[in-house]
Short mmCIF file of C-alpha atoms and ligand atoms in Angstrom, two decimals:
data_model
loop_
_atom_site.label_atom_id
_atom_site.label_comp_id
_atom_site.label_asym_id
_atom_site.label_seq_id
_atom_site.Cartn_x
_atom_site.Cartn_y
_atom_site.Cartn_z
CA MET A 21 0.00 0.00 0.00
CA THR A 22 1.42 3.32 -1.00
CA ILE A 23 0.61 6.83 0.06
CA LYS A 24 -0.44 9.35 -2.56
CA ILE A 25 0.09 13.06 -2.08
CA TYR A 26 -1.40 15.84 -4.16
CA ASP A 27 1.63 17.81 -5.32
CA THR A 28 0.83 21.43 -6.18
CA LYS A 29 3.65 21.59 -8.71
CA ALA A 30 2.55 18.47 -10.59
CA ARG A 31 -1.12 19.49 -10.15
CA ALA A 32 -1.83 15.81 -9.53
CA LYS A 33 -1.64 13.14 -6.86
CA ARG A 34 1.71 11.40 -6.91
CA GLU A 35 2.87 8.27 -5.20
CA PHE A 36 4.95 9.17 -2.17
CA VAL A 37 8.53 7.96 -2.41
CA PRO A 38 10.75 9.48 0.28
CA VAL A 39 14.32 10.49 -0.49
CA HIS A 40 15.59 8.21 2.29
CA GLU A 41 13.65 5.01 2.73
CA GLY A 42 11.56 4.97 5.87
CA GLU A 43 12.18 8.65 6.61
CA VAL A 44 10.22 11.80 5.89
CA ARG A 45 11.77 15.24 6.11
CA MET A 46 9.18 17.98 6.07
CA TYR A 47 9.18 21.76 6.38
CA VAL A 48 6.09 23.81 7.15
CA CYS A 49 6.35 27.60 7.09
CA GLY A 50 5.64 29.01 10.52
CA PRO A 51 3.93 32.22 11.60
CA THR A 52 5.09 35.80 11.59
CA VAL A 53 4.91 36.55 15.29
CA TYR A 54 3.23 39.96 15.62
CA ASN A 55 -0.11 38.80 17.05
CA PHE A 56 -1.85 35.76 18.52
CA ILE A 57 -2.54 33.19 15.85
CA HIS A 58 -6.05 33.01 14.40
CA ILE A 59 -8.04 29.93 13.58
CA GLY A 60 -7.07 30.18 9.90
CA ASN A 61 -3.41 29.77 10.86
CA ALA A 62 -4.50 27.00 13.22
CA ARG A 63 -6.25 25.16 10.41
CA THR A 64 -3.07 25.00 8.35
CA PHE A 65 -0.96 23.94 11.32
CA ILE A 66 -3.49 21.31 12.42
CA SER A 67 -3.60 19.91 8.87
CA PHE A 68 0.16 19.45 8.75
CA ASP A 69 0.29 18.12 12.30
CA THR A 70 -2.18 15.48 11.16
CA VAL A 71 -0.08 14.64 8.11
CA ARG A 72 2.94 14.25 10.37
CA ARG A 73 1.11 12.10 12.92
CA TYR A 74 -0.24 9.85 10.19
CA LEU A 75 3.17 9.38 8.56
CA GLU A 76 4.61 8.52 11.97
CA TRP A 77 1.81 6.03 12.55
CA ARG A 78 2.60 4.48 9.15
CA GLY A 79 6.10 3.84 10.47
CA PHE A 80 8.12 6.68 8.97
CA LYS A 81 10.72 8.49 11.00
CA VAL A 82 9.56 12.07 10.46
CA THR A 83 11.71 15.15 10.92
CA PHE A 84 9.42 18.16 11.09
CA VAL A 85 10.89 21.65 10.84
CA GLN A 86 8.89 24.82 11.32
CA ASN A 87 10.44 28.26 11.39
CA VAL A 88 9.32 31.32 13.32
CA THR A 89 9.50 34.58 11.38
CA ASP A 90 10.61 36.92 14.15
CA VAL A 91 11.86 39.82 12.06
CA ASP A 92 9.42 41.44 9.64
CA ASP A 93 7.72 44.75 8.74
CA LYS A 94 4.55 43.79 10.63
CA ILE A 95 6.51 43.08 13.82
CA ILE A 96 8.34 46.41 13.54
CA LYS A 97 5.03 48.23 12.97
CA LYS A 98 3.45 46.59 16.00
CA ALA A 99 6.48 47.50 18.16
CA ASN A 100 6.20 51.14 17.07
CA GLU A 101 2.48 51.18 17.83
CA GLU A 102 3.05 49.71 21.28
CA GLY A 103 6.15 51.75 22.07
CA THR A 104 8.29 48.67 22.54
CA THR A 105 11.00 46.82 20.61
CA ALA A 106 10.55 44.40 17.74
CA GLU A 107 12.41 41.79 19.81
CA ALA A 108 9.95 42.14 22.68
CA VAL A 109 6.94 41.81 20.36
CA ALA A 110 8.44 38.78 18.62
CA SER A 111 9.48 36.95 21.76
CA HIS A 112 6.10 37.51 23.43
CA TYR A 113 4.08 36.24 20.46
CA THR A 114 6.47 33.33 19.87
CA GLU A 115 5.78 32.12 23.40
CA GLN A 116 2.05 32.59 22.93
CA PHE A 117 2.15 30.78 19.59
CA ILE A 118 3.84 27.77 21.18
CA ALA A 119 1.30 27.75 24.02
CA ASP A 120 -1.65 28.01 21.60
CA MET A 121 -0.33 25.20 19.41
CA ARG A 122 0.06 22.90 22.40
CA ALA A 123 -3.44 23.76 23.57
CA ALA A 124 -4.74 22.75 20.13
CA GLY A 125 -3.00 19.38 20.40
CA VAL A 126 -0.39 20.24 17.76
CA LYS A 127 2.89 18.47 18.44
CA ASP A 128 6.03 20.59 18.80
CA PRO A 129 8.19 20.49 15.68
CA ASP A 130 11.47 18.60 15.98
CA ILE A 131 13.28 21.82 15.13
CA ARG A 132 11.86 25.34 15.47
CA PRO A 133 14.48 27.75 14.10
CA LYS A 134 14.01 31.49 14.52
CA ALA A 135 14.95 33.80 11.68
CA THR A 136 16.94 36.13 13.94
CA GLU A 137 19.14 33.23 15.07
CA GLU A 138 19.94 32.09 11.54
CA ILE A 139 21.22 35.30 9.95
CA PRO A 140 24.71 33.89 9.08
CA ALA A 141 23.17 31.03 7.06
CA MET A 142 21.00 33.54 5.17
CA ILE A 143 23.93 35.85 4.42
CA GLU A 144 25.89 32.86 3.11
CA LEU A 145 23.03 31.90 0.82
CA VAL A 146 22.64 35.46 -0.51
CA GLN A 147 26.39 35.58 -1.22
CA LEU A 148 26.18 32.30 -3.10
CA LEU A 149 23.32 33.68 -5.21
CA ILE A 150 25.35 36.79 -6.06
CA GLU A 151 28.40 34.67 -6.97
CA ARG A 152 26.33 32.49 -9.24
CA GLY A 153 24.81 35.45 -11.05
CA HIS A 154 21.29 35.11 -9.63
CA ALA A 155 21.30 38.18 -7.40
CA TYR A 156 22.64 41.73 -7.35
CA GLU A 157 23.21 44.48 -4.83
CA ALA A 158 21.57 47.90 -5.12
CA GLU A 159 22.19 50.58 -2.51
CA GLY A 160 22.52 48.14 0.37
CA ASP A 161 19.58 45.98 -0.77
CA VAL A 162 20.12 42.66 -2.53
CA TYR A 163 17.60 41.42 -5.10
CA PHE A 164 17.01 38.06 -6.71
CA ASP A 165 17.18 38.25 -10.50
CA VAL A 166 14.00 36.36 -11.36
CA ARG A 167 14.79 36.06 -15.07
CA SER A 168 18.06 34.27 -14.26
CA TYR A 169 16.10 31.25 -13.02
CA GLY A 170 14.34 29.62 -15.94
CA ALA A 171 11.80 27.63 -13.92
CA TYR A 172 10.24 30.67 -12.21
CA GLY A 173 6.45 30.34 -12.15
CA GLU A 174 6.43 26.53 -12.53
CA LEU A 175 5.24 25.86 -8.99
CA SER A 176 2.29 28.25 -8.98
CA GLY A 177 1.55 27.77 -12.67
CA ARG A 178 2.24 31.38 -13.68
CA ASN A 179 3.67 32.74 -16.82
CA ILE A 180 6.51 35.13 -16.16
CA ASP A 181 5.51 37.57 -18.92
CA GLU A 182 1.94 37.86 -17.71
CA MET A 183 3.24 38.51 -14.22
CA GLU A 184 5.40 41.34 -15.43
CA SER A 185 2.60 43.24 -17.10
CA GLY A 186 0.64 43.04 -13.85
CA HIS A 187 3.56 44.56 -11.96
CA ARG A 188 4.03 47.36 -14.49
CA GLU A 189 0.52 48.58 -13.86
CA LEU A 190 1.27 48.60 -10.16
CA ARG A 191 4.38 50.66 -10.75
CA ALA A 192 2.51 53.45 -12.45
CA ASP A 193 1.79 55.07 -9.09
CA GLY A 194 5.55 55.39 -8.54
CA GLN A 195 6.62 53.09 -5.71
CA GLY A 196 10.09 54.45 -4.91
CA LEU A 197 11.69 51.23 -3.75
CA GLU A 198 10.84 49.49 -6.99
CA ASP A 199 13.36 51.73 -8.73
CA ARG A 200 16.31 49.91 -7.17
CA LYS A 201 15.31 46.74 -8.97
CA ARG A 202 16.48 45.92 -12.43
CA ASP A 203 13.18 44.22 -13.14
CA PRO A 204 9.89 44.74 -11.35
CA LEU A 205 9.60 40.97 -10.80
CA ASP A 206 12.82 40.83 -8.75
CA PHE A 207 12.35 40.43 -5.02
CA ALA A 208 14.43 41.38 -1.98
CA LEU A 209 16.85 38.90 -0.41
CA TRP A 210 18.35 41.49 1.91
CA LYS A 211 17.03 44.92 2.89
CA ALA A 212 19.24 47.87 3.86
CA ALA A 213 18.57 49.02 7.43
CA LYS A 214 16.28 51.92 8.14
CA PRO A 215 16.83 53.91 11.33
CA GLY A 216 15.34 52.31 14.44
CA GLU A 217 14.84 48.88 12.84
CA PRO A 218 16.58 45.68 13.92
CA SER A 219 19.62 45.11 11.71
CA TRP A 220 22.70 42.94 11.31
CA ASP A 221 26.14 43.40 9.76
CA SER A 222 26.50 42.04 6.26
CA PRO A 223 28.80 42.38 3.25
CA TRP A 224 26.24 44.94 1.96
CA GLY A 225 26.16 47.02 5.14
CA GLN A 226 23.65 46.95 8.01
CA GLY A 227 20.38 45.34 7.06
CA ARG A 228 17.93 42.54 7.60
CA PRO A 229 16.87 39.49 5.58
CA GLY A 230 13.88 39.31 3.27
CA TRP A 231 11.14 36.88 4.27
CA HIS A 232 11.62 34.23 1.58
CA ILE A 233 15.34 33.73 2.16
CA GLU A 234 14.85 32.49 5.71
CA CYS A 235 12.97 29.34 4.69
CA SER A 236 15.51 28.55 1.96
CA ALA A 237 18.39 28.89 4.42
CA MET A 238 16.74 26.97 7.25
CA SER A 239 15.42 24.07 5.19
CA LYS A 240 18.87 23.54 3.69
CA LYS A 241 20.54 23.74 7.10
CA TYR A 242 18.17 21.42 8.98
CA LEU A 243 16.90 19.04 6.30
CA ASP A 244 19.33 19.23 3.37
CA LEU A 245 18.16 19.17 -0.24
CA PRO A 246 16.11 17.75 -1.71
CA PHE A 247 13.81 17.18 1.24
CA ASP A 248 10.45 15.47 0.96
CA ILE A 249 7.46 17.66 1.81
CA HIS A 250 7.11 21.41 1.89
CA GLY A 251 3.84 22.74 3.23
CA GLY A 252 1.87 25.84 4.05
CA GLY A 253 -1.47 27.50 3.36
CA ALA A 254 -2.48 28.04 -0.28
CA ASP A 255 -1.83 31.77 0.11
CA LEU A 256 1.89 30.99 0.49
CA CYS A 257 2.21 29.24 -2.87
CA PHE A 258 2.84 32.52 -4.63
CA PRO A 259 5.02 34.41 -4.17
CA HIS A 260 6.55 32.91 -0.99
CA HIS A 261 7.07 29.32 -2.09
CA GLU A 262 7.79 30.22 -5.70
CA ASN A 263 10.56 32.48 -4.40
CA GLU A 264 11.90 29.95 -1.90
CA ARG A 265 12.17 27.40 -4.69
CA ALA A 266 13.86 29.85 -7.05
CA GLN A 267 16.45 30.85 -4.41
CA SER A 268 17.27 27.31 -3.34
CA GLU A 269 17.41 25.72 -6.76
CA ALA A 270 19.37 28.61 -8.28
CA ALA A 271 21.91 28.60 -5.44
CA TYR A 272 22.44 24.87 -5.00
CA GLY A 273 21.62 23.54 -8.45
CA VAL A 274 19.51 20.68 -7.04
CA THR A 275 15.80 20.04 -6.60
CA PHE A 276 14.51 21.91 -3.53
CA ASN A 277 11.88 19.38 -2.39
CA ASN A 278 9.83 16.59 -3.93
CA TYR A 279 6.22 17.29 -2.84
CA TRP A 280 4.50 20.64 -2.41
CA MET A 281 1.43 20.56 -0.18
CA HIS A 282 -0.94 23.52 0.19
CA GLY A 283 -3.88 23.71 2.56
CA GLY A 284 -7.15 25.46 1.76
CA MET A 285 -8.22 28.63 3.50
CA LEU A 286 -10.55 28.81 6.45
CA ASN A 287 -13.60 31.06 6.09
CA ILE A 288 -16.15 32.08 8.69
CA ASN A 289 -19.81 31.66 7.79
CA ASN A 290 -18.67 31.46 4.17
CA GLU A 291 -16.90 34.80 4.31
CA LYS A 292 -13.20 35.44 4.24
CA MET A 293 -11.98 36.03 7.78
CA SER A 294 -10.80 39.59 8.18
CA LYS A 295 -10.50 42.21 10.86
CA SER A 296 -12.54 44.70 8.84
CA LEU A 297 -15.49 42.28 8.51
CA GLY A 298 -15.39 41.82 12.28
CA ASN A 299 -15.29 38.03 11.97
CA PHE A 300 -11.72 37.55 13.05
CA LEU A 301 -11.30 34.69 15.53
CA LEU A 302 -8.21 33.96 17.56
CA LEU A 303 -7.41 30.33 18.26
CA ARG A 304 -7.07 31.01 21.99
CA ASP A 305 -10.54 32.54 22.16
CA VAL A 306 -12.11 29.55 20.41
CA LEU A 307 -10.28 27.17 22.77
CA GLN A 308 -11.73 28.99 25.79
CA THR A 309 -15.11 27.44 25.08
CA THR A 310 -14.31 24.57 22.72
CA PRO A 311 -12.19 21.54 23.59
CA ALA A 312 -9.29 21.02 21.18
CA ALA A 313 -10.71 17.62 20.19
CA VAL A 314 -13.97 19.26 19.02
CA LEU A 315 -12.08 21.88 17.00
CA ARG A 316 -9.96 19.21 15.34
CA MET A 317 -13.07 17.13 14.65
CA LEU A 318 -14.55 20.14 12.87
CA MET A 319 -11.43 20.84 10.87
CA LEU A 320 -10.68 17.28 9.88
CA GLN A 321 -14.17 16.63 8.57
CA THR A 322 -13.17 18.80 5.61
CA HIS A 323 -10.34 17.70 3.31
CA TYR A 324 -7.23 19.77 3.97
CA ARG A 325 -7.14 21.17 0.43
CA SER A 326 -10.78 22.33 0.38
CA PRO A 327 -11.93 25.64 1.77
CA LEU A 328 -13.20 25.15 5.31
CA ASP A 329 -16.25 26.89 6.62
CA PHE A 330 -16.18 27.63 10.33
CA SER A 331 -19.49 28.37 12.06
CA ASP A 332 -21.25 27.81 15.38
CA ASP A 333 -23.50 25.23 13.74
CA ARG A 334 -20.52 23.26 12.56
CA LEU A 335 -18.98 23.45 16.02
CA LYS A 336 -22.16 22.01 17.53
CA GLU A 337 -22.25 19.23 14.96
CA SER A 338 -18.65 18.40 15.70
CA GLU A 339 -19.33 18.32 19.41
CA THR A 340 -22.14 15.83 18.84
CA ALA A 341 -19.97 13.76 16.50
CA LEU A 342 -17.15 13.65 19.03
CA SER A 343 -19.43 12.69 21.89
CA ARG A 344 -20.79 9.77 19.84
CA ILE A 345 -17.24 8.47 19.59
CA GLU A 346 -16.39 9.28 23.20
CA ASN A 347 -19.51 7.60 24.51
CA PHE A 348 -18.85 4.53 22.41
CA VAL A 349 -15.30 4.16 23.72
CA LYS A 350 -16.29 4.83 27.30
CA ASN A 351 -19.31 2.54 27.26
CA THR A 352 -17.53 -0.26 25.44
CA ARG A 353 -14.57 -0.15 27.81
CA TRP A 354 -17.03 -0.26 30.65
CA ALA A 355 -18.80 -3.20 29.06
CA ALA A 356 -15.46 -5.00 28.58
CA GLU A 357 -14.66 -4.58 32.26
CA ASN A 358 -18.08 -5.76 33.35
CA ALA A 359 -18.79 -8.41 30.71
CA GLY A 360 -19.96 -11.59 32.37
CA ALA A 361 -20.62 -9.89 35.69
CA ALA A 362 -24.36 -9.96 35.20
CA ASP A 363 -24.76 -13.36 33.56
CA ALA A 364 -27.10 -14.44 36.31
CA VAL A 365 -29.33 -11.40 35.81
CA ASP A 366 -29.51 -12.05 32.07
CA ALA A 367 -30.31 -15.68 32.51
CA ALA A 368 -33.07 -14.86 34.97
CA ALA A 369 -34.51 -12.24 32.64
CA GLY A 370 -34.27 -14.73 29.78
CA GLU A 371 -33.36 -12.03 27.26
CA GLY A 372 -30.35 -11.03 25.19
CA LYS A 373 -28.59 -13.09 22.58
CA ALA A 374 -24.87 -13.74 22.65
CA LEU A 375 -22.49 -11.14 21.20
CA ASP A 376 -21.32 -11.90 17.67
CA ALA A 377 -17.67 -11.30 18.58
CA ALA A 378 -16.44 -12.48 15.17
CA ALA A 379 -18.62 -9.88 13.43
CA LEU A 380 -17.33 -7.21 15.81
CA SER A 381 -13.70 -8.12 15.06
CA ALA A 382 -14.39 -8.13 11.32
CA ALA A 383 -15.91 -4.65 11.63
CA VAL A 384 -12.78 -3.45 13.46
CA ASP A 385 -10.64 -4.78 10.61
CA ALA A 386 -12.85 -3.08 8.03
CA MET A 387 -12.60 0.21 9.92
CA ARG A 388 -8.80 0.00 10.08
CA ALA A 389 -8.57 -0.83 6.38
CA GLY A 390 -10.94 1.96 5.36
CA PHE A 391 -9.22 4.47 7.60
CA THR A 392 -5.79 3.64 6.19
CA GLU A 393 -6.97 3.61 2.60
CA SER A 394 -8.56 7.05 3.01
CA MET A 395 -5.54 8.55 4.70
CA ASP A 396 -3.19 7.01 2.12
CA ASP A 397 -5.23 8.84 -0.49
CA ASP A 398 -3.83 12.32 0.06
CA PHE A 399 -4.71 12.39 3.76
CA ASN A 400 -8.47 12.17 3.36
CA THR A 401 -9.31 12.73 7.01
CA ALA A 402 -13.03 13.18 6.31
CA GLY A 403 -13.19 9.78 4.64
CA ALA A 404 -11.16 8.20 7.43
CA LEU A 405 -13.51 9.61 10.10
CA GLY A 406 -16.44 8.31 8.04
CA PHE A 407 -15.14 4.77 8.56
CA VAL A 408 -14.88 5.37 12.29
CA PHE A 409 -18.49 6.61 12.48
CA THR A 410 -19.76 3.69 10.41
CA PHE A 411 -17.96 1.32 12.72
CA VAL A 412 -19.40 2.96 15.84
CA ASN A 413 -22.91 2.50 14.44
CA GLU A 414 -22.30 -1.12 13.53
CA ALA A 415 -20.64 -1.91 16.83
CA ASN A 416 -23.40 -0.24 18.83
CA ALA A 417 -25.93 -2.39 16.97
CA LEU A 418 -23.94 -5.57 17.65
CA ILE A 419 -23.26 -4.81 21.31
CA GLY A 420 -26.50 -3.02 22.14
CA GLU A 421 -28.88 -5.84 22.87
CA ALA A 422 -26.38 -8.62 23.40
CA SER A 423 -25.82 -10.17 26.78
CA LEU A 424 -22.12 -10.06 27.28
CA ALA A 425 -20.13 -12.98 28.56
CA ALA A 426 -16.70 -12.86 30.19
CA ASP A 427 -15.24 -14.24 26.94
CA ASP A 428 -16.38 -11.11 25.08
CA ALA A 429 -14.18 -8.78 27.11
CA HIS A 430 -11.26 -9.09 24.72
CA ALA A 431 -13.27 -8.25 21.56
CA LEU A 432 -15.00 -5.36 23.30
CA LYS A 433 -11.75 -3.86 24.54
CA ALA A 434 -10.17 -4.28 21.10
CA ALA A 435 -13.10 -2.41 19.52
CA ALA A 436 -12.87 0.51 21.97
CA ASP A 437 -9.08 0.67 21.74
CA ALA A 438 -9.10 0.65 17.93
CA VAL A 439 -11.44 3.67 17.81
CA ALA A 440 -9.36 5.57 20.38
CA GLU A 441 -6.15 4.70 18.55
CA LEU A 442 -7.37 5.81 15.12
CA VAL A 443 -8.81 9.12 16.23
CA ALA A 444 -5.60 9.77 18.19
CA VAL A 445 -3.68 9.35 14.91
CA LEU A 446 -5.64 12.42 13.79
CA GLY A 447 -4.67 14.20 17.01
CA ILE A 448 -8.14 13.78 18.52
CA GLU A 449 -7.49 12.69 22.08
CA LEU A 450 -10.54 11.21 23.77
CA GLY A 451 -11.41 11.69 27.36
CA GLY A 452 -11.07 15.46 27.50
CA ALA A 453 -14.80 15.79 28.09
CA GLU A 454 -14.77 13.16 30.81
CA ASP A 455 -12.86 15.02 33.48
CA GLU A 456 -14.46 16.17 36.66
CA ALA A 457 -14.70 19.80 35.61
CA SER A 458 -16.96 18.78 32.75
CA TYR A 459 -19.70 17.50 35.08
CA PRO A 460 -22.08 20.33 35.82
CA ALA A 461 -22.69 21.58 39.32
CA GLU A 462 -26.22 20.03 39.30
CA ILE A 463 -24.66 16.56 39.36
CA PHE A 464 -22.59 17.40 42.43
CA ASP A 465 -25.61 19.00 44.14
CA LEU A 466 -27.72 15.93 43.43
CA ALA A 467 -24.97 13.60 44.65
CA ARG A 468 -24.71 15.55 47.89
CA GLU A 469 -28.48 15.57 48.42
CA VAL A 470 -29.33 12.01 47.47
CA ALA A 471 -26.14 10.09 48.21
CA GLY A 472 -24.31 12.27 50.74
CA TYR A 473 -21.36 12.55 48.35
CA GLU A 474 -19.20 15.59 49.26
CA GLY A 475 -16.17 15.17 46.98
CA ALA A 476 -15.14 16.88 43.71
CA ASP A 477 -14.58 13.85 41.49
CA GLY A 478 -17.27 13.80 38.77
CA GLU A 479 -16.98 10.07 38.07
CA ALA A 480 -17.29 9.28 41.78
CA ALA A 481 -20.33 11.56 42.11
CA VAL A 482 -22.04 9.78 39.21
CA GLN A 483 -21.23 6.39 40.69
CA ALA A 484 -22.57 7.43 44.11
CA LEU A 485 -25.83 8.48 42.44
CA LEU A 486 -26.14 5.24 40.50
CA ASP A 487 -25.50 3.22 43.66
CA ALA A 488 -28.11 5.24 45.56
CA ARG A 489 -30.59 4.69 42.74
CA ALA A 490 -29.93 0.92 42.68
CA ALA A 491 -30.44 0.75 46.45
CA ALA A 492 -33.67 2.78 46.20
CA ARG A 493 -35.01 0.52 43.46
CA ALA A 494 -34.17 -2.58 45.49
CA GLU A 495 -36.28 -1.09 48.28
CA LYS A 496 -38.97 -0.09 45.77
CA ASN A 497 -38.43 3.51 46.81
CA TRP A 498 -39.50 4.82 43.42
CA ALA A 499 -39.54 8.47 44.48
CA VAL A 500 -35.79 8.50 45.15
CA ALA A 501 -34.98 6.38 42.07
CA ASP A 502 -36.99 8.75 39.85
CA SER A 503 -35.43 11.84 41.38
CA VAL A 504 -31.99 10.54 40.37
CA ARG A 505 -33.15 9.85 36.83
CA ASP A 506 -34.81 13.25 36.53
CA GLY A 507 -31.77 14.98 37.98
CA PHE A 508 -29.51 13.41 35.35
CA THR A 509 -31.96 14.34 32.59
CA ALA A 510 -32.10 17.95 33.74
CA ALA A 511 -28.28 18.09 33.72
CA GLY A 512 -28.12 16.77 30.15
CA PHE A 513 -27.39 13.09 30.83
CA VAL A 514 -29.29 9.86 30.33
CA ILE A 515 -29.22 6.72 32.41
CA GLU A 516 -29.21 3.52 30.43
CA ASP A 517 -30.02 0.26 32.13
CA THR A 518 -27.93 -2.46 30.53
CA PRO A 519 -27.57 -6.12 31.38
CA GLN A 520 -24.32 -5.15 33.10
CA GLY A 521 -25.93 -2.49 35.24
CA ALA A 522 -26.75 1.19 34.86
CA ARG A 523 -24.51 3.68 33.13
CA VAL A 524 -24.67 7.34 32.29
CA SER A 525 -23.93 9.12 29.05
CA ARG A 526 -24.36 12.59 27.68
CA LYS A 527 -27.54 13.23 25.73
P1 AMP B 20 1.34 33.92 8.33
O1 AMP B 20 1.75 34.16 9.75
O2 AMP B 20 0.40 34.93 7.79
O3 AMP B 20 2.53 33.68 7.41
O4 AMP B 20 0.50 32.57 8.31
C1 AMP B 20 0.94 31.37 8.86
C2 AMP B 20 0.25 30.21 8.16
O5 AMP B 20 -1.18 30.32 8.28
C3 AMP B 20 0.54 30.13 6.67
O6 AMP B 20 0.77 28.76 6.32
C4 AMP B 20 -0.73 30.64 6.03
O7 AMP B 20 -0.92 30.07 4.76
C5 AMP B 20 -1.77 30.16 6.99
N1 AMP B 20 -3.03 30.94 6.93
C6 AMP B 20 -3.21 32.26 7.02
N2 AMP B 20 -4.53 32.60 6.91
C7 AMP B 20 -5.21 31.44 6.73
C8 AMP B 20 -6.60 31.10 6.57
N3 AMP B 20 -7.57 32.00 6.59
N4 AMP B 20 -6.91 29.78 6.41
C9 AMP B 20 -5.94 28.83 6.42
N5 AMP B 20 -4.63 29.09 6.59
C10 AMP B 20 -4.25 30.37 6.74
ZN1 ZN B 21 8.46 29.65 4.08
#
C-alpha cells in the first residue's frame, strides 16, 4: 500500500517515495509573530500536524521543521504602535504561539528555528546567489534576479511575462523602492537598514533578511536538499514558495523538495476572515469554550485542500460527532470490564442473545482498512472519520442488545481501543470531556443531596448516584430512584439500564 500526495507543482496526486527510505523530512512555514494566531493559521498547522502524525503512525521516521518569522515589517510596525521593541513583540508572540499550538494538540516540531538566530546562514546563501549570477546588490539591498532562473512560475503555474505586465501597472503610481530593482519581478533577499529597525552586519552594510530567504536557508541547514514535503497555506504558494524554490534551486543547483502541499483557506460563515469584517477569531478565544478535540473534529471533517467553513453550527455538529465516539469508547470499555458480571441477571430475565464477537472483530478490521486507505489517499481525514463513524454505528448495533459474557471482554476492549487509537492518529485525544470539571454543578448537588457525596470527582459523584438509585429501586423507593433519573436528565445526561448495570452518558 502506498501513500499518494497531491503535489501542487505536478497538479496531480503522486505516489509518495521518500528520499531516504523509511524517513520523511518535512518543512512547514511558521507564523510571523506579531499577534496571537487566528483559527485560519490553526487550520493550516493542524492539517500538517495530522499529516505528520499519520506518517509517523505508518512507520516513517519524520523530521518536522517549522520556522518562526521573528523579524518582519509587521513586527516592527506593532512594536512602534506599542512603544516597545521588535524583539519584545516577537518573543512575546512566539511564546504565545507555542502555548496556543500545544493547547490545540499540535505536536512541537522537531526543530523550530528562529529567523533572527539564523542570519549567518542567510547571508551565506545570498552571497552564493550573487556569486552564481542570480542576485545583485543595489544601494545596500540585494535582489534576486527572477529572469536568471528559468523555472520561475512553474510551482504556482504562472507565466513570467503575464506577471510582469501586472507589476508594471502597479508601478505606475511610482513606488520608490521598486526603482532599485532591475526588473519589477525581482524580489528582496536582503534589505538595507532603516533607522530604528533591527539590523545585522553584512557584506552589503547593516540590514535585515527578506522573508523568503529564511525558509531557503533553514530548510537547507536542517533538512538538506532535496527534502520530501514542503507545506503551508495556499496563500503561500505565490510568491513565498515560488521564491523559496527559485532561491534554493538557483543557489544549489539541485531540486529543492519533492512534494508541495498547500492547505485550503478557512472562512467564517462562508466569508473570508478579516478584521474589517469583524469576523476575526483567535485560536485562543475559540479554545476557551471549545475543547481542542472538538475543534480538530470540525477541521478534519473537511479535506485539507478544500476551503473550510467555520461556524457555530458546525462546532455544535462536531461536538455531537465527538461525543458519539467518546460515549462509544467509554461505554464499550465499561462493558469489557463488566462483561460476564451480570450473567445471572440475564439468565433470569431470559433475554439477550450472545455477542457476535467475530462480526465485531471483522468490523474493526474493516474500519482499520478503510481508515488507512482514506488517509493514504492524500490524507483524506473526512473519509477516514467516516469509517470510524460507520464502525461505531455497527458496533453499537452488535453490542447493544447482546448479553455479554466474560469471553467477550477481549473483543470489546479491542473495539474501543481501535477507535481511540485511530482518532488519536488524527490528534483527537478522547477523554477530555470526561474530566471532573466537565460535570455540571447540578450533578454534584444531586450527589450531595441524594447520596451524601461531598467530593469533587465527577466520576465518583455519578457512581454514588447510581448506587443510591440501585439501592432505592431494590427497596422499591421509586420516588428516590426517579429523582436521580430526573436529575440526570435535567443536567443533560441519560441513564441507560444495561444487562451489566446502569450507566450514564451525555444526551
Ligand atoms: P502567516 O503568519 O500569515 O505567514 O500565516 C501562517 C500560516 O497560516 C501560513 O501557512 C498561512 O498560509 C496560513 N493561513 C493564514 N490565513 C489562513 C486562513 N484563513 N486559512 C488557512 N490558513 C491560513
Ligand atoms: Zn516559508
